[in-house]
Amino acid sequence: MEQRLAIYPGSFDPVTNGHVDILTRACGLFDRVIVAVAENIGKNALFSSDERVALLKEVFEDDEGVEVCAFTGLLIDYARERGARAIVRGLRAVADFEYEFQLALMNRSLAGELDTIFLMTAQKNFYVSSSLVKEVARFGGDVSGFVPRSVGQAMAAKLSQAEG
Ligand code: PNS
């Protein structure tokens, strides 16, 4: 039987509890979900794409329906190559909407067969973003409530490396 396959793309620099929540919800809707890590995300990246992939793999090692891969180029090309039927994106506050709306419509005009499905994270993750978490960590704040434990440890190691 044909598997229902979705793609969950993002920068994941790093993966947060919000991402984990969205992916868990997506796994309930699809047979398999490919977490697609965008390789080129600019100069402000804390983790390399290999490191971001490794962190995600560690977090989802027990989830058989989850595959983690890096991709370059257009998302729709990668989604088509992998045979995905839908793109999953998380929506938090209204502030996300404008950008997500543009992205979804651009992707749909480039690949009409691909629909974007928006999922909402649990309320406790509404304000959690990779960039805010990085800022909190950079100034020595406690990020343990916002990211998986292994990610918090990797961030601490990375930031102390940068200081030393
Ligand atoms: O986690 P992010 O940074 O919000 O993810 C954005 C991402 C990686 C999904 C988006 O920038 C993307 O799809 N990049 C790949 C290039 C592409 O296809 N751009 C969209 C054309 S409109």
PDB file of C-alpha atoms and ligand atoms in Angstrom:
ATOM      1  CA  MET A   1       0.000   0.000   0.000  1.00  0.00           C
ATOM      2  CA  GLU A   2       1.241   3.498  -0.795  1.00  0.00           C
ATOM      3  CA  GLN A   3       2.682   5.291   2.218  1.00  0.00           C
ATOM      4  CA  ARG A   4       1.511   8.763   3.123  1.00  0.00           C
ATOM      5  CA  LEU A   5       4.734  10.736   3.188  1.00  0.00           C
ATOM      6  CA  ALA A   6       5.203  14.300   4.414  1.00  0.00           C
ATOM      7  CA  ILE A   7       8.203  16.556   4.557  1.00  0.00           C
ATOM      8  CA  TYR A   8       8.898  18.815   7.529  1.00  0.00           C
ATOM      9  CA  PRO A   9      11.498  21.370   6.416  1.00  0.00           C
ATOM     10  CA  GLY A  10      13.357  23.941   8.455  1.00  0.00           C
ATOM     11  CA  SER A  11      16.649  25.326   9.657  1.00  0.00           C
ATOM     12  CA  PHE A  12      16.491  23.506  13.002  1.00  0.00           C
ATOM     13  CA  ASP A  13      19.340  25.593  14.421  1.00  0.00           C
ATOM     14  CA  PRO A  14      18.757  23.953  16.829  1.00  0.00           C
ATOM     15  CA  VAL A  15      15.694  21.717  17.128  1.00  0.00           C
ATOM     16  CA  THR A  16      13.417  22.978  19.926  1.00  0.00           C
ATOM     17  CA  ASN A  17      10.576  21.456  21.935  1.00  0.00           C
ATOM     18  CA  GLY A  18       8.239  23.292  19.549  1.00  0.00           C
ATOM     19  CA  HIS A  19       9.693  21.371  16.585  1.00  0.00           C
ATOM     20  CA  VAL A  20       9.444  18.101  18.529  1.00  0.00           C
ATOM     21  CA  ASP A  21       5.789  18.824  19.256  1.00  0.00           C
ATOM     22  CA  ILE A  22       4.983  19.576  15.595  1.00  0.00           C
ATOM     23  CA  LEU A  23       6.796  16.502  14.350  1.00  0.00           C
ATOM     24  CA  THR A  24       5.029  14.277  16.877  1.00  0.00           C
ATOM     25  CA  ARG A  25       1.681  15.617  15.658  1.00  0.00           C
ATOM     26  CA  ALA A  26       2.701  15.128  12.007  1.00  0.00           C
ATOM     27  CA  CYS A  27       3.663  11.517  12.752  1.00  0.00           C
ATOM     28  CA  GLY A  28       0.095  10.911  13.868  1.00  0.00           C
ATOM     29  CA  LEU A  29      -1.187  12.039  10.460  1.00  0.00           C
ATOM     30  CA  PHE A  30       1.355  10.511   8.073  1.00  0.00           C
ATOM     31  CA  ASP A  31       3.012   7.102   7.727  1.00  0.00           C
ATOM     32  CA  ARG A  32       6.428   8.678   7.385  1.00  0.00           C
ATOM     33  CA  VAL A  33       7.793  12.157   7.910  1.00  0.00           C
ATOM     34  CA  ILE A  34      11.081  13.342   6.472  1.00  0.00           C
ATOM     35  CA  VAL A  35      12.665  16.083   8.546  1.00  0.00           C
ATOM     36  CA  ALA A  36      14.445  18.117   5.882  1.00  0.00           C
ATOM     37  CA  VAL A  37      17.257  20.250   7.270  1.00  0.00           C
ATOM     38  CA  ALA A  38      18.134  23.210   5.039  1.00  0.00           C
ATOM     39  CA  GLU A  39      21.907  23.190   4.605  1.00  0.00           C
ATOM     40  CA  ASN A  40      22.479  26.825   3.751  1.00  0.00           C
ATOM     41  CA  ILE A  41      20.956  29.084   6.357  1.00  0.00           C
ATOM     42  CA  GLY A  42      23.407  31.972   6.443  1.00  0.00           C
ATOM     43  CA  LYS A  43      26.196  33.207   8.616  1.00  0.00           C
ATOM     44  CA  ASN A  44      24.343  33.279  11.906  1.00  0.00           C
ATOM     45  CA  ALA A  45      24.046  29.512  12.225  1.00  0.00           C
ATOM     46  CA  LEU A  46      25.209  28.124  15.553  1.00  0.00           C
ATOM     47  CA  PHE A  47      25.395  24.535  14.289  1.00  0.00           C
ATOM     48  CA  SER A  48      26.617  23.175  10.956  1.00  0.00           C
ATOM     49  CA  SER A  49      24.093  21.223   8.903  1.00  0.00           C
ATOM     50  CA  ASP A  50      25.786  17.949   9.905  1.00  0.00           C
ATOM     51  CA  GLU A  51      25.469  18.906  13.558  1.00  0.00           C
ATOM     52  CA  ARG A  52      21.812  19.912  13.161  1.00  0.00           C
ATOM     53  CA  VAL A  53      21.067  16.601  11.446  1.00  0.00           C
ATOM     54  CA  ALA A  54      22.927  14.654  14.167  1.00  0.00           C
ATOM     55  CA  LEU A  55      20.988  16.408  16.945  1.00  0.00           C
ATOM     56  CA  LEU A  56      17.671  15.666  15.255  1.00  0.00           C
ATOM     57  CA  LYS A  57      18.633  12.032  14.700  1.00  0.00           C
ATOM     58  CA  GLU A  58      19.493  11.688  18.370  1.00  0.00           C
ATOM     59  CA  VAL A  59      16.176  13.209  19.463  1.00  0.00           C
ATOM     60  CA  PHE A  60      14.128  10.985  17.126  1.00  0.00           C
ATOM     61  CA  GLU A  61      16.206   7.802  17.261  1.00  0.00           C
ATOM     62  CA  ASP A  62      13.272   5.770  18.605  1.00  0.00           C
ATOM     63  CA  ASP A  63      10.743   7.022  16.033  1.00  0.00           C
ATOM     64  CA  GLU A  64      10.588   4.584  13.145  1.00  0.00           C
ATOM     65  CA  GLY A  65       8.407   6.835  11.031  1.00  0.00           C
ATOM     66  CA  VAL A  66      10.906   9.690  11.105  1.00  0.00           C
ATOM     67  CA  GLU A  67      13.823  10.170   8.726  1.00  0.00           C
ATOM     68  CA  VAL A  68      16.235  13.085   9.048  1.00  0.00           C
ATOM     69  CA  CYS A  69      18.074  14.395   5.950  1.00  0.00           C
ATOM     70  CA  ALA A  70      19.839  17.547   4.850  1.00  0.00           C
ATOM     71  CA  PHE A  71      18.873  19.216   1.576  1.00  0.00           C
ATOM     72  CA  THR A  72      20.125  22.033  -0.633  1.00  0.00           C
ATOM     73  CA  GLY A  73      18.289  23.953  -3.335  1.00  0.00           C
ATOM     74  CA  LEU A  74      14.549  24.365  -3.572  1.00  0.00           C
ATOM     75  CA  LEU A  75      12.377  22.569  -1.082  1.00  0.00           C
ATOM     76  CA  ILE A  76       9.834  21.594  -3.740  1.00  0.00           C
ATOM     77  CA  ASP A  77      12.539  19.849  -5.782  1.00  0.00           C
ATOM     78  CA  TYR A  78      13.615  17.831  -2.768  1.00  0.00           C
ATOM     79  CA  ALA A  79      10.000  17.070  -1.818  1.00  0.00           C
ATOM     80  CA  ARG A  80       9.284  15.825  -5.353  1.00  0.00           C
ATOM     81  CA  GLU A  81      12.480  13.768  -5.438  1.00  0.00           C
ATOM     82  CA  ARG A  82      11.401  12.051  -2.209  1.00  0.00           C
ATOM     83  CA  GLY A  83       7.787  11.589  -3.296  1.00  0.00           C
ATOM     84  CA  ALA A  84       6.299  13.683  -0.482  1.00  0.00           C
ATOM     85  CA  ARG A  85       2.639  14.587  -0.713  1.00  0.00           C
ATOM     86  CA  ALA A  86       2.612  17.424   1.814  1.00  0.00           C
ATOM     87  CA  ILE A  87       4.830  20.001   3.465  1.00  0.00           C
ATOM     88  CA  VAL A  88       4.379  20.393   7.223  1.00  0.00           C
ATOM     89  CA  ARG A  89       5.051  23.708   8.940  1.00  0.00           C
ATOM     90  CA  GLY A  90       4.422  24.819  12.484  1.00  0.00           C
ATOM     91  CA  LEU A  91       2.462  27.957  13.308  1.00  0.00           C
ATOM     92  CA  ARG A  92       2.905  29.737  16.602  1.00  0.00           C
ATOM     93  CA  ALA A  93       1.745  33.300  16.908  1.00  0.00           C
ATOM     94  CA  VAL A  94       0.114  35.528  14.289  1.00  0.00           C
ATOM     95  CA  ALA A  95       3.583  36.940  13.587  1.00  0.00           C
ATOM     96  CA  ASP A  96       4.504  33.688  11.808  1.00  0.00           C
ATOM     97  CA  PHE A  97       1.563  33.914   9.470  1.00  0.00           C
ATOM     98  CA  GLU A  98       2.732  36.472   6.896  1.00  0.00           C
ATOM     99  CA  TYR A  99       5.976  34.655   6.129  1.00  0.00           C
ATOM    100  CA  GLU A 100       4.386  31.200   6.205  1.00  0.00           C
ATOM    101  CA  PHE A 101       1.573  32.351   3.917  1.00  0.00           C
ATOM    102  CA  GLN A 102       4.092  33.633   1.349  1.00  0.00           C
ATOM    103  CA  LEU A 103       6.219  30.505   1.572  1.00  0.00           C
ATOM    104  CA  ALA A 104       3.237  28.168   1.207  1.00  0.00           C
ATOM    105  CA  LEU A 105       1.781  30.035  -1.762  1.00  0.00           C
ATOM    106  CA  MET A 106       5.141  30.335  -3.515  1.00  0.00           C
ATOM    107  CA  ASN A 107       5.751  26.624  -3.029  1.00  0.00           C
ATOM    108  CA  ARG A 108       2.279  25.835  -4.323  1.00  0.00           C
ATOM    109  CA  SER A 109       2.692  28.005  -7.387  1.00  0.00           C
ATOM    110  CA  LEU A 110       5.965  26.190  -8.126  1.00  0.00           C
ATOM    111  CA  ALA A 111       4.545  22.736  -7.369  1.00  0.00           C
ATOM    112  CA  GLY A 112       0.746  22.653  -7.494  1.00  0.00           C
ATOM    113  CA  GLU A 113       0.541  19.056  -6.286  1.00  0.00           C
ATOM    114  CA  LEU A 114       2.222  19.897  -2.964  1.00  0.00           C
ATOM    115  CA  ASP A 115       0.052  21.262  -0.188  1.00  0.00           C
ATOM    116  CA  THR A 116       1.361  22.865   2.980  1.00  0.00           C
ATOM    117  CA  ILE A 117      -0.230  21.713   6.199  1.00  0.00           C
ATOM    118  CA  PHE A 118       0.060  23.963   9.231  1.00  0.00           C
ATOM    119  CA  LEU A 119       0.090  22.439  12.657  1.00  0.00           C
ATOM    120  CA  MET A 120      -0.051  24.321  15.926  1.00  0.00           C
ATOM    121  CA  THR A 121       2.265  23.513  18.751  1.00  0.00           C
ATOM    122  CA  ALA A 122       1.117  23.178  22.358  1.00  0.00           C
ATOM    123  CA  GLN A 123       0.592  26.550  24.023  1.00  0.00           C
ATOM    124  CA  LYS A 124       3.619  26.141  26.254  1.00  0.00           C
ATOM    125  CA  ASN A 125       5.794  26.298  23.107  1.00  0.00           C
ATOM    126  CA  PHE A 126       4.118  29.327  21.546  1.00  0.00           C
ATOM    127  CA  TYR A 127       7.014  31.654  22.271  1.00  0.00           C
ATOM    128  CA  VAL A 128       9.800  29.112  21.718  1.00  0.00           C
ATOM    129  CA  SER A 129      11.957  29.729  18.651  1.00  0.00           C
ATOM    130  CA  SER A 130      15.464  28.600  17.770  1.00  0.00           C
ATOM    131  CA  SER A 131      16.659  32.194  17.567  1.00  0.00           C
ATOM    132  CA  LEU A 132      15.298  33.177  20.998  1.00  0.00           C
ATOM    133  CA  VAL A 133      16.666  30.010  22.553  1.00  0.00           C
ATOM    134  CA  LYS A 134      20.103  30.791  21.084  1.00  0.00           C
ATOM    135  CA  GLU A 135      19.952  34.312  22.481  1.00  0.00           C
ATOM    136  CA  VAL A 136      18.982  33.085  25.955  1.00  0.00           C
ATOM    137  CA  ALA A 137      21.813  30.533  25.889  1.00  0.00           C
ATOM    138  CA  ARG A 138      24.361  33.067  24.621  1.00  0.00           C
ATOM    139  CA  PHE A 139      23.675  35.247  27.667  1.00  0.00           C
ATOM    140  CA  GLY A 140      23.878  32.340  30.079  1.00  0.00           C
ATOM    141  CA  GLY A 141      20.127  31.749  30.567  1.00  0.00           C
ATOM    142  CA  ASP A 142      18.551  28.386  31.299  1.00  0.00           C
ATOM    143  CA  VAL A 143      17.152  26.797  28.118  1.00  0.00           C
ATOM    144  CA  SER A 144      16.290  23.416  29.624  1.00  0.00           C
ATOM    145  CA  GLY A 145      12.543  24.030  29.329  1.00  0.00           C
ATOM    146  CA  PHE A 146      12.722  24.847  25.623  1.00  0.00           C
ATOM    147  CA  VAL A 147      14.965  22.236  24.007  1.00  0.00           C
ATOM    148  CA  PRO A 148      15.594  18.496  24.413  1.00  0.00           C
ATOM    149  CA  ARG A 149      18.315  17.717  26.976  1.00  0.00           C
ATOM    150  CA  SER A 150      20.899  16.633  24.371  1.00  0.00           C
ATOM    151  CA  VAL A 151      20.380  19.896  22.484  1.00  0.00           C
ATOM    152  CA  GLY A 152      20.892  21.967  25.636  1.00  0.00           C
ATOM    153  CA  GLN A 153      24.145  20.116  26.267  1.00  0.00           C
ATOM    154  CA  ALA A 154      25.298  20.611  22.673  1.00  0.00           C
ATOM    155  CA  MET A 155      24.517  24.333  22.885  1.00  0.00           C
ATOM    156  CA  ALA A 156      26.463  24.724  26.125  1.00  0.00           C
ATOM    157  CA  ALA A 157      29.434  22.899  24.600  1.00  0.00           C
ATOM    158  CA  LYS A 158      29.298  24.965  21.420  1.00  0.00           C
ATOM    159  CA  LEU A 159      29.070  28.274  23.261  1.00  0.00           C
ATOM    160  CA  SER A 160      31.874  27.468  25.681  1.00  0.00           C
ATOM    161  CA  GLN A 161      34.003  26.426  22.677  1.00  0.00           C
ATOM    162  CA  ALA A 162      33.291  29.807  21.080  1.00  0.00           C
ATOM    163  CA  GLU A 163      34.291  31.646  24.277  1.00  0.00           C
ATOM    164  CA  GLY A 164      37.456  29.636  24.876  1.00  0.00           C
TER     165      GLY A 164
HETATM  166  O1  PNS B   1      13.114  27.023   9.945  1.00  0.00           O
HETATM  167  P1  PNS B   1      12.988  28.047   8.865  1.00  0.00           P
HETATM  168  O2  PNS B   1      14.260  28.863   8.779  1.00  0.00           O
HETATM  169  O3  PNS B   1      11.770  28.897   8.994  1.00  0.00           O
HETATM  170  O4  PNS B   1      12.852  27.219   7.482  1.00  0.00           O
HETATM  171  C1  PNS B   1      12.756  27.896   6.241  1.00  0.00           C
HETATM  172  C2  PNS B   1      12.933  26.892   5.083  1.00  0.00           C
HETATM  173  C3  PNS B   1      14.258  26.165   5.216  1.00  0.00           C
HETATM  174  C4  PNS B   1      11.806  25.880   5.117  1.00  0.00           C
HETATM  175  C5  PNS B   1      12.851  27.683   3.741  1.00  0.00           C
HETATM  176  O5  PNS B   1      13.744  28.748   3.770  1.00  0.00           O
HETATM  177  C6  PNS B   1      13.158  26.802   2.548  1.00  0.00           C
HETATM  178  O6  PNS B   1      12.332  26.017   2.126  1.00  0.00           O
HETATM  179  N1  PNS B   1      14.395  26.940   1.999  1.00  0.00           N
HETATM  180  C7  PNS B   1      14.848  26.177   0.846  1.00  0.00           C
HETATM  181  C8  PNS B   1      14.840  27.030  -0.428  1.00  0.00           C
HETATM  182  C9  PNS B   1      13.404  27.217  -0.870  1.00  0.00           C
HETATM  183  O7  PNS B   1      12.766  26.326  -1.393  1.00  0.00           O
HETATM  184  N2  PNS B   1      12.861  28.417  -0.575  1.00  0.00           N
HETATM  185  C10 PNS B   1      11.467  28.689  -0.736  1.00  0.00           C
HETATM  186  C11 PNS B   1      11.162  29.249  -2.088  1.00  0.00           C
HETATM  187  S1  PNS B   1       9.801  30.244  -1.815  1.00  0.00           S
END
